[in-house]
PDB file of C-alpha atoms in Angstrom:
ATOM      1  CA  MET N  23      96.842 112.268 109.568  1.00 54.00           C
ATOM      2  CA  THR N  24      96.180 109.402 111.876  1.00 58.00           C
ATOM      3  CA  LYS N  25      95.244 105.774 110.775  1.00 60.00           C
ATOM      4  CA  ASN N  26      91.463 105.271 110.013  1.00 66.00           C
ATOM      5  CA  GLN N  27      91.091 108.810 109.251  1.00 75.00           C
ATOM      6  CA  PRO N  28      89.519 109.959 105.905  1.00 89.00           C
ATOM      7  CA  ILE N  29      92.170 110.764 103.172  1.00 93.00           C
ATOM      8  CA  ILE N  30      89.239 110.887 100.152  1.00 96.00           C
ATOM      9  CA  GLU N  31      85.547 111.455 101.040  1.00 96.00           C
ATOM     10  CA  ILE N  32      83.443 111.096  97.810  1.00 97.00           C
ATOM     11  CA  LYS N  33      79.651 112.054  98.012  1.00 97.00           C
ATOM     12  CA  ASN N  34      77.041 111.381  95.219  1.00 96.00           C
ATOM     13  CA  LEU N  35      79.607 111.876  92.823  1.00 97.00           C
ATOM     14  CA  SER N  36      78.759 111.539  88.908  1.00 96.00           C
ATOM     15  CA  LYS N  37      80.418 111.929  85.638  1.00 96.00           C
ATOM     16  CA  VAL N  38      78.771 112.457  82.301  1.00 95.00           C
ATOM     17  CA  PHE N  39      80.357 112.510  78.664  1.00 93.00           C
ATOM     18  CA  PRO N  40      78.386 115.125  76.557  1.00 88.00           C
ATOM     19  CA  GLY N  41      78.523 113.961  72.907  1.00 82.00           C
ATOM     20  CA  GLU N  42      76.672 114.675  69.431  1.00 82.00           C
ATOM     21  CA  GLY N  43      72.872 113.858  70.048  1.00 80.00           C
ATOM     22  CA  VAL N  44      74.025 111.142  73.040  1.00 86.00           C
ATOM     23  CA  THR N  45      75.080 111.741  76.412  1.00 87.00           C
ATOM     24  CA  THR N  46      77.330 108.982  78.188  1.00 89.00           C
ATOM     25  CA  SER N  47      76.848 108.425  81.962  1.00 92.00           C
ATOM     26  CA  ALA N  48      79.870 106.943  83.374  1.00 93.00           C
ATOM     27  CA  LEU N  49      80.074 107.467  87.008  1.00 95.00           C
ATOM     28  CA  GLU N  50      76.371 107.535  89.008  1.00 95.00           C
ATOM     29  CA  GLN N  51      75.837 108.805  92.499  1.00 95.00           C
ATOM     30  CA  VAL N  52      79.140 107.174  93.557  1.00 95.00           C
ATOM     31  CA  ASN N  53      80.064 107.584  97.540  1.00 95.00           C
ATOM     32  CA  LEU N  54      83.334 106.283  98.659  1.00 95.00           C
ATOM     33  CA  SER N  55      85.601 107.085 101.439  1.00 94.00           C
ATOM     34  CA  ILE N  56      89.217 105.885 101.794  1.00 95.00           C
ATOM     35  CA  ASN N  57      90.932 105.898 105.195  1.00 94.00           C
ATOM     36  CA  GLN N  58      94.810 106.277 106.149  1.00 94.00           C
ATOM     37  CA  GLY N  59      96.267 102.992 105.783  1.00 94.00           C
ATOM     38  CA  ASP N  60      93.538 101.420 103.737  1.00 96.00           C
ATOM     39  CA  TYR N  61      94.162  98.971 100.494  1.00 96.00           C
ATOM     40  CA  LEU N  62      90.966  99.480  98.116  1.00 96.00           C
ATOM     41  CA  SER N  63      90.796  97.432  95.174  1.00 95.00           C
ATOM     42  CA  ILE N  64      88.086  98.589  92.354  1.00 94.00           C
ATOM     43  CA  GLN N  65      86.994  96.066  89.969  1.00 92.00           C
ATOM     44  CA  GLY N  66      84.190  95.731  87.452  1.00 87.00           C
ATOM     45  CA  PRO N  67      83.784  94.837  83.658  1.00 85.00           C
ATOM     46  CA  SER N  68      85.552  97.050  81.169  1.00 83.00           C
ATOM     47  CA  GLY N  69      83.359 100.336  80.306  1.00 83.00           C
ATOM     48  CA  GLY N  70      82.136 100.190  83.724  1.00 86.00           C
ATOM     49  CA  GLY N  71      83.749 103.500  85.229  1.00 91.00           C
ATOM     50  CA  LYS N  72      86.806 102.230  86.597  1.00 92.00           C
ATOM     51  CA  SER N  73      89.522 104.157  85.425  1.00 91.00           C
ATOM     52  CA  THR N  74      87.333 107.541  85.267  1.00 94.00           C
ATOM     53  CA  LEU N  75      86.981 107.061  88.769  1.00 95.00           C
ATOM     54  CA  LEU N  76      90.579 106.791  89.308  1.00 95.00           C
ATOM     55  CA  SER N  77      91.351 109.437  87.170  1.00 95.00           C
ATOM     56  CA  ILE N  78      88.913 111.714  89.348  1.00 97.00           C
ATOM     57  CA  ILE N  79      90.455 110.590  92.659  1.00 97.00           C
ATOM     58  CA  GLY N  80      93.850 111.600  90.936  1.00 96.00           C
ATOM     59  CA  LEU N  81      92.673 114.722  90.009  1.00 96.00           C
ATOM     60  CA  LEU N  82      93.521 114.069  86.355  1.00 95.00           C
ATOM     61  CA  ASP N  83      89.770 114.905  85.455  1.00 96.00           C
ATOM     62  CA  LYS N  84      86.791 116.352  87.341  1.00 95.00           C
ATOM     63  CA  PRO N  85      83.037 114.862  88.382  1.00 96.00           C
ATOM     64  CA  SER N  86      80.126 116.367  86.475  1.00 96.00           C
ATOM     65  CA  SER N  87      78.013 116.500  89.951  1.00 97.00           C
ATOM     66  CA  GLY N  88      79.041 115.658  93.717  1.00 97.00           C
ATOM     67  CA  ASP N  89      81.591 116.455  96.335  1.00 97.00           C
ATOM     68  CA  TYR N  90      84.909 115.651  96.409  1.00 97.00           C
ATOM     69  CA  THR N  91      87.375 115.856  99.293  1.00 96.00           C
ATOM     70  CA  ILE N  92      91.162 114.852  99.642  1.00 95.00           C
ATOM     71  CA  SER N  93      93.004 115.870 102.806  1.00 91.00           C
ATOM     72  CA  GLY N  94      90.289 117.633 104.026  1.00 91.00           C
ATOM     73  CA  VAL N  95      90.285 120.294 101.059  1.00 92.00           C
ATOM     74  CA  GLU N  96      87.177 120.757  99.343  1.00 96.00           C
ATOM     75  CA  VAL N  97      88.048 119.982  95.368  1.00 96.00           C
ATOM     76  CA  SER N  98      85.587 122.072  93.625  1.00 94.00           C
ATOM     77  CA  GLN N  99      87.061 125.428  95.685  1.00 95.00           C
ATOM     78  CA  LEU N 100      90.806 124.772  94.201  1.00 95.00           C
ATOM     79  CA  SER N 101      92.313 126.614  91.140  1.00 95.00           C
ATOM     80  CA  GLN N 102      93.796 124.573  88.380  1.00 95.00           C
ATOM     81  CA  ALA N 103      97.314 125.624  90.082  1.00 94.00           C
ATOM     82  CA  GLN N 104      96.145 124.283  93.439  1.00 95.00           C
ATOM     83  CA  ILE N 105      94.566 121.264  91.632  1.00 95.00           C
ATOM     84  CA  ALA N 106      98.190 120.158  90.570  1.00 93.00           C
ATOM     85  CA  LYS N 107     100.101 121.330  93.625  1.00 91.00           C
ATOM     86  CA  VAL N 108      98.006 118.999  95.579  1.00 92.00           C
ATOM     87  CA  ARG N 109      98.080 116.480  92.893  1.00 93.00           C
ATOM     88  CA  ASN N 110     102.100 116.638  93.210  1.00 90.00           C
ATOM     89  CA  LYS N 111     102.278 116.380  97.164  1.00 90.00           C
ATOM     90  CA  GLU N 112      99.246 113.885  97.755  1.00 92.00           C
ATOM     91  CA  ILE N 113      99.272 111.434  95.302  1.00 95.00           C
ATOM     92  CA  GLY N 114     101.824 108.795  93.507  1.00 95.00           C
ATOM     93  CA  PHE N 115     100.765 107.289  90.224  1.00 96.00           C
ATOM     94  CA  ILE N 116     101.526 103.567  88.896  1.00 95.00           C
ATOM     95  CA  PHE N 117     100.214 102.721  85.438  1.00 93.00           C
ATOM     96  CA  GLN N 118      99.442  99.672  83.434  1.00 92.00           C
ATOM     97  CA  ASP N 119     102.579 100.947  80.779  1.00 92.00           C
ATOM     98  CA  PHE N 120     104.947 102.036  83.408  1.00 94.00           C
ATOM     99  CA  ASN N 121     105.350 105.607  82.108  1.00 94.00           C
ATOM    100  CA  LEU N 122     108.978 106.047  82.649  1.00 97.00           C
ATOM    101  CA  ILE N 123     110.965 108.320  80.527  1.00 97.00           C
ATOM    102  CA  GLY N 124     113.362 106.173  78.255  1.00 96.00           C
ATOM    103  CA  ASP N 125     115.914 108.346  77.845  1.00 97.00           C
ATOM    104  CA  MET N 126     116.367 108.961  81.522  1.00 98.00           C
ATOM    105  CA  THR N 127     117.839 106.514  83.999  1.00 98.00           C
ATOM    106  CA  VAL N 128     116.244 104.866  86.863  1.00 98.00           C
ATOM    107  CA  TRP N 129     117.460 107.496  89.304  1.00 98.00           C
ATOM    108  CA  GLN N 130     117.039 110.178  87.237  1.00 98.00           C
ATOM    109  CA  ASN N 131     113.020 108.572  86.775  1.00 98.00           C
ATOM    110  CA  VAL N 132     112.788 108.440  90.164  1.00 98.00           C
ATOM    111  CA  GLU N 133     114.073 111.597  91.195  1.00 98.00           C
ATOM    112  CA  LEU N 134     111.981 113.484  88.778  1.00 96.00           C
ATOM    113  CA  PRO N 135     108.980 114.304  91.130  1.00 94.00           C
ATOM    114  CA  LEU N 136     111.276 115.850  93.871  1.00 96.00           C
ATOM    115  CA  ILE N 137     112.838 117.832  90.960  1.00 95.00           C
ATOM    116  CA  TYR N 138     108.995 119.154  90.263  1.00 90.00           C
ATOM    117  CA  ARG N 139     108.460 119.878  94.198  1.00 90.00           C
ATOM    118  CA  GLY N 140     111.649 121.896  94.186  1.00 92.00           C
ATOM    119  CA  VAL N 141     113.409 119.759  96.617  1.00 95.00           C
ATOM    120  CA  LYS N 142     117.314 120.641  96.873  1.00 96.00           C
ATOM    121  CA  LYS N 143     119.688 118.011  95.402  1.00 93.00           C
ATOM    122  CA  ALA N 144     121.420 117.235  98.529  1.00 95.00           C
ATOM    123  CA  GLU N 145     117.875 116.137 100.353  1.00 97.00           C
ATOM    124  CA  ARG N 146     116.846 114.581  96.923  1.00 97.00           C
ATOM    125  CA  HIS N 147     119.740 112.155  96.917  1.00 97.00           C
ATOM    126  CA  PRO N 148     119.158 109.968 100.296  1.00 98.00           C
ATOM    127  CA  LEU N 149     115.243 109.844  99.366  1.00 97.00           C
ATOM    128  CA  VAL N 150     115.719 108.495  96.043  1.00 98.00           C
ATOM    129  CA  GLN N 151     118.647 105.906  97.334  1.00 98.00           C
ATOM    130  CA  GLN N 152     115.898 104.824 100.217  1.00 97.00           C
ATOM    131  CA  VAL N 153     113.429 104.176  97.699  1.00 97.00           C
ATOM    132  CA  LEU N 154     115.206 102.606  95.203  1.00 97.00           C
ATOM    133  CA  GLU N 155     116.751 100.292  98.139  1.00 96.00           C
ATOM    134  CA  LYS N 156     113.056  99.371  99.107  1.00 94.00           C
ATOM    135  CA  VAL N 157     112.411  97.973  95.720  1.00 95.00           C
ATOM    136  CA  ASN N 158     115.149  96.235  95.187  1.00 94.00           C
ATOM    137  CA  MET N 159     116.364  98.167  92.001  1.00 97.00           C
ATOM    138  CA  LEU N 160     119.280 100.279  93.573  1.00 98.00           C
ATOM    139  CA  GLU N 161     121.957  97.963  91.591  1.00 97.00           C
ATOM    140  CA  HIS N 162     120.309  99.459  88.535  1.00 98.00           C
ATOM    141  CA  ALA N 163     120.228 103.150  89.311  1.00 98.00           C
ATOM    142  CA  ARG N 164     122.005 103.779  86.219  1.00 98.00           C
ATOM    143  CA  HIS N 165     120.165 101.618  84.056  1.00 98.00           C
ATOM    144  CA  LEU N 166     117.772 102.756  81.534  1.00 98.00           C
ATOM    145  CA  PRO N 167     114.355 101.801  81.374  1.00 97.00           C
ATOM    146  CA  THR N 168     114.772  99.700  78.005  1.00 96.00           C
ATOM    147  CA  GLN N 169     117.334  97.591  79.607  1.00 98.00           C
ATOM    148  CA  LEU N 170     115.264  96.413  82.448  1.00 97.00           C
ATOM    149  CA  SER N 171     112.534  93.993  82.585  1.00 95.00           C
ATOM    150  CA  GLY N 172     108.916  94.543  82.949  1.00 95.00           C
ATOM    151  CA  GLY N 173     108.566  93.933  86.337  1.00 95.00           C
ATOM    152  CA  GLN N 174     111.593  95.477  86.911  1.00 96.00           C
ATOM    153  CA  GLN N 175     110.332  98.545  84.961  1.00 96.00           C
ATOM    154  CA  GLN N 176     107.422  98.542  87.333  1.00 95.00           C
ATOM    155  CA  ARG N 177     108.919  98.497  90.132  1.00 95.00           C
ATOM    156  CA  VAL N 178     110.726 101.660  89.340  1.00 97.00           C
ATOM    157  CA  ALA N 179     107.502 103.254  88.879  1.00 96.00           C
ATOM    158  CA  VAL N 180     105.976 102.083  92.119  1.00 96.00           C
ATOM    159  CA  ALA N 181     109.561 103.908  93.419  1.00 96.00           C
ATOM    160  CA  ARG N 182     108.757 107.188  91.868  1.00 97.00           C
ATOM    161  CA  ALA N 183     105.488 107.034  92.832  1.00 96.00           C
ATOM    162  CA  ILE N 184     106.312 106.710  96.458  1.00 96.00           C
ATOM    163  CA  VAL N 185     109.678 109.120  96.756  1.00 96.00           C
ATOM    164  CA  GLY N 186     107.902 112.349  97.664  1.00 94.00           C
ATOM    165  CA  SER N 187     105.463 110.173 100.440  1.00 93.00           C
ATOM    166  CA  PRO N 188     102.137 110.819  99.091  1.00 93.00           C
ATOM    167  CA  SER N 189      99.149 110.328 101.182  1.00 90.00           C
ATOM    168  CA  LEU N 190      97.773 108.217  98.609  1.00 95.00           C
ATOM    169  CA  LEU N 191      98.870 105.617  96.008  1.00 97.00           C
ATOM    170  CA  LEU N 192      96.962 104.885  92.809  1.00 97.00           C
ATOM    171  CA  ALA N 193      97.559 101.964  90.956  1.00 96.00           C
ATOM    172  CA  ASP N 194      95.895 101.433  87.472  1.00 94.00           C
ATOM    173  CA  GLU N 195      96.227  98.079  86.613  1.00 93.00           C
ATOM    174  CA  PRO N 196      99.758  97.586  87.697  1.00 94.00           C
ATOM    175  CA  THR N 197      99.762  94.031  86.454  1.00 94.00           C
ATOM    176  CA  GLY N 198      98.287  94.618  83.305  1.00 91.00           C
ATOM    177  CA  ASN N 199     101.410  94.201  81.060  1.00 91.00           C
ATOM    178  CA  LEU N 200     103.107  91.388  83.413  1.00 92.00           C
ATOM    179  CA  ASP N 201     103.441  88.053  83.676  1.00 92.00           C
ATOM    180  CA  SER N 202     102.260  85.859  86.657  1.00 92.00           C
ATOM    181  CA  LYS N 203     105.631  85.915  88.131  1.00 92.00           C
ATOM    182  CA  ASN N 204     106.410  89.378  87.782  1.00 92.00           C
ATOM    183  CA  GLY N 205     102.726  90.227  88.528  1.00 93.00           C
ATOM    184  CA  ASP N 206     103.135  88.249  91.875  1.00 94.00           C
ATOM    185  CA  SER N 207     105.961  90.289  92.351  1.00 92.00           C
ATOM    186  CA  VAL N 208     104.577  93.705  92.275  1.00 93.00           C
ATOM    187  CA  MET N 209     102.015  92.885  94.210  1.00 95.00           C
ATOM    188  CA  GLN N 210     103.751  91.523  96.798  1.00 94.00           C
ATOM    189  CA  LEU N 211     105.694  94.846  96.826  1.00 94.00           C
ATOM    190  CA  LEU N 212     102.368  96.862  96.972  1.00 95.00           C
ATOM    191  CA  ALA N 213     101.172  94.403 100.078  1.00 94.00           C
ATOM    192  CA  GLU N 214     104.572  95.362 101.958  1.00 93.00           C
ATOM    193  CA  LEU N 215     104.559  98.977 101.342  1.00 93.00           C
ATOM    194  CA  ASN N 216     100.692  98.862 102.779  1.00 95.00           C
ATOM    195  CA  ARG N 217     101.432  97.140 106.079  1.00 94.00           C
ATOM    196  CA  ASP N 218     104.070  99.954 106.520  1.00 92.00           C
ATOM    197  CA  GLY N 219     101.297 102.513 106.129  1.00 92.00           C
ATOM    198  CA  VAL N 220     101.009 103.504 102.434  1.00 93.00           C
ATOM    199  CA  THR N 221      97.409 103.719 101.423  1.00 96.00           C
ATOM    200  CA  ILE N 222      96.743 102.140  98.150  1.00 97.00           C
ATOM    201  CA  CYS N 223      93.682 102.527  95.878  1.00 97.00           C
ATOM    202  CA  MET N 224      94.252  99.816  93.045  1.00 97.00           C
ATOM    203  CA  VAL N 225      92.335  99.411  90.068  1.00 94.00           C
ATOM    204  CA  THR N 226      92.715  95.469  88.520  1.00 91.00           C
ATOM    205  CA  HIS N 227      90.562  92.983  86.445  1.00 85.00           C
ATOM    206  CA  ASP N 228      92.331  90.108  88.226  1.00 87.00           C
ATOM    207  CA  SER N 229      89.913  88.765  91.368  1.00 87.00           C
ATOM    208  CA  ARG N 230      93.064  87.266  92.614  1.00 89.00           C
ATOM    209  CA  TYR N 231      94.896  90.401  92.591  1.00 93.00           C
ATOM    210  CA  ALA N 232      91.984  92.133  94.131  1.00 92.00           C
ATOM    211  CA  ASN N 233      92.074  89.906  97.185  1.00 89.00           C
ATOM    212  CA  PHE N 234      95.391  91.448  98.200  1.00 92.00           C
ATOM    213  CA  ALA N 235      93.527  94.313  99.153  1.00 94.00           C
ATOM    214  CA  LYS N 236      91.878  94.747 102.166  1.00 93.00           C
ATOM    215  CA  ARG N 237      88.359  96.346 100.467  1.00 93.00           C
ATOM    216  CA  VAL N 238      87.020  95.249  97.371  1.00 93.00           C
ATOM    217  CA  VAL N 239      84.760  97.233  95.582  1.00 92.00           C
ATOM    218  CA  GLN N 240      82.911  96.556  92.307  1.00 92.00           C
ATOM    219  CA  LEU N 241      81.943  99.194  89.932  1.00 91.00           C
ATOM    220  CA  VAL N 242      79.147  98.235  87.300  1.00 88.00           C
ATOM    221  CA  ASP N 243      77.507 100.806  85.019  1.00 88.00           C
ATOM    222  CA  GLY N 244      78.798 103.589  86.830  1.00 91.00           C
ATOM    223  CA  GLN N 245      77.574 102.030  89.934  1.00 91.00           C
ATOM    224  CA  LEU N 246      79.208 101.083  92.993  1.00 89.00           C
ATOM    225  CA  ALA N 247      78.823  98.021  95.113  1.00 82.00           C
ATOM    226  CA  GLU N 248      81.061  97.334  98.235  1.00 67.00           C
ATOM    227  CA  SER N 249      81.321  93.557  99.519  1.00 57.00           C
ATOM    228  CA  SER N 250      84.209  91.208 101.122  1.00 51.00           C
ATOM    229  CA  ASP N 251      83.781  88.274  98.115  1.00 44.00           C
ATOM    230  CA  GLN N 252      82.104  88.208  94.625  1.00 39.00           C
ATOM    231  CA  SER N 253      79.499  85.722  95.787  1.00 35.00           C
ATOM    232  CA  HIS N 254      77.927  88.154  97.881  1.00 36.00           C
ATOM    233  CA  LEU N 255      77.957  90.851  94.925  1.00 37.00           C
ATOM    234  CA  ALA N 256      76.504  88.769  93.144  1.00 34.00           C
ATOM    235  CA  SER N 257      73.362  88.371  95.812  1.00 31.00           C
ATOM    236  CA  VAL N 258      73.157  92.412  95.825  1.00 30.00           C
ATOM    237  CA  THR N 259      70.408  93.492  93.662  1.00 26.00           C
ATOM    238  CA  SER N 260      68.900  96.976  95.436  1.00 28.00           C
ATOM    239  CA  GLY N 261      69.135  98.777  98.134  1.00 29.00           C
ATOM    240  CA  THR N 262      72.171 100.027  99.804  1.00 31.00           C
ATOM    241  CA  VAL N 263      75.109  98.418 101.101  1.00 28.00           C
ATOM    242  CA  SER N 264      76.338 100.020 104.000  1.00 29.00           C
ATOM    243  CA  GLU N 265      78.360  97.467 106.188  1.00 29.00           C
ATOM    244  CA  SER N 266      80.146  94.430 105.712  1.00 30.00           C
ATOM    245  CA  VAL N 267      82.969  93.155 107.781  1.00 28.00           C
ATOM    246  CA  THR N 268      85.637  90.155 107.308  1.00 31.00           C
ATOM    247  CA  PRO N 269      89.115  89.814 106.981  1.00 32.00           C
ATOM    248  CA  HIS N 270      89.586  91.152 103.896  1.00 37.00           C
ATOM    249  CA  SER N 271      86.843  94.192 103.937  1.00 32.00           C
ATOM    250  CA  VAL N 272      86.443  96.853 106.465  1.00 29.00           C
ATOM    251  CA  VAL N 273      83.640  98.699 104.607  1.00 31.00           C
ATOM    252  CA  ILE N 274      83.584 102.613 105.351  1.00 29.00           C
ATOM    253  CA  ALA N 275      81.629 103.585 102.175  1.00 34.00           C
ATOM    254  CA  THR N 276      77.841 103.733 101.266  1.00 31.00           C
ATOM    255  CA  ALA N 277      77.353 102.392  97.970  1.00 35.00           C
ATOM    256  CA  GLU N 278      74.129 102.722  96.159  1.00 34.00           C
ATOM    257  CA  VAL N 279      73.334  99.849  94.231  1.00 30.00           C
ATOM    258  CA  SER N 280      70.514  99.749  91.454  1.00 28.00           C
TER     259      SER N 280
END
């Protein structure tokens, strides 16, 4: 896949959670494209639909309606087994809580996605070594997660996410449990990965960290707006946002804003 070719294409996507007598709309008619080499940040208030959208992009949940294509494949046409295979091949995940396995070493945690893929042991070794070197954690390869700081654990989580060379890296509040020093370090690492060609979609509540991204979208009450800065978003009240180009925002999505 070449640079500027869409990895993710979402059209008129909605997500509804039914309840007893009450139906909650989490996402409404969302349109979004994520291109190869992009770095997208999703911001918005709590309950605005950010994590729901990221879960759908990551094939952890399904939309109620709309179209979702990943690497040219329409997700609705896939079986559960096929979805799991695409998720394992195409997507890497970074979570706020690190989600490392406590009784496995750093090396074993990073190696695990390759084992799930059926990669032979002789082929796994250089891949794990390479990514641990990249995140400056090779010297801690035999340590358990409990022997690491929060920042170090998140670096291991990043290594685990990229060891299989996924098409897309999804980061859900990657600095949420880190102090500012470790948060800055992780964000610098993500920026470096993006410069190396890794495509990133990140959810963050921190506008300072959102500025690391090339594009920023706001998700409010399930509706999406895309802009270069917060001041422009504040002025958008109706219509369609379809083009806004600044040094930090190259917009390729059309977002309906109400």
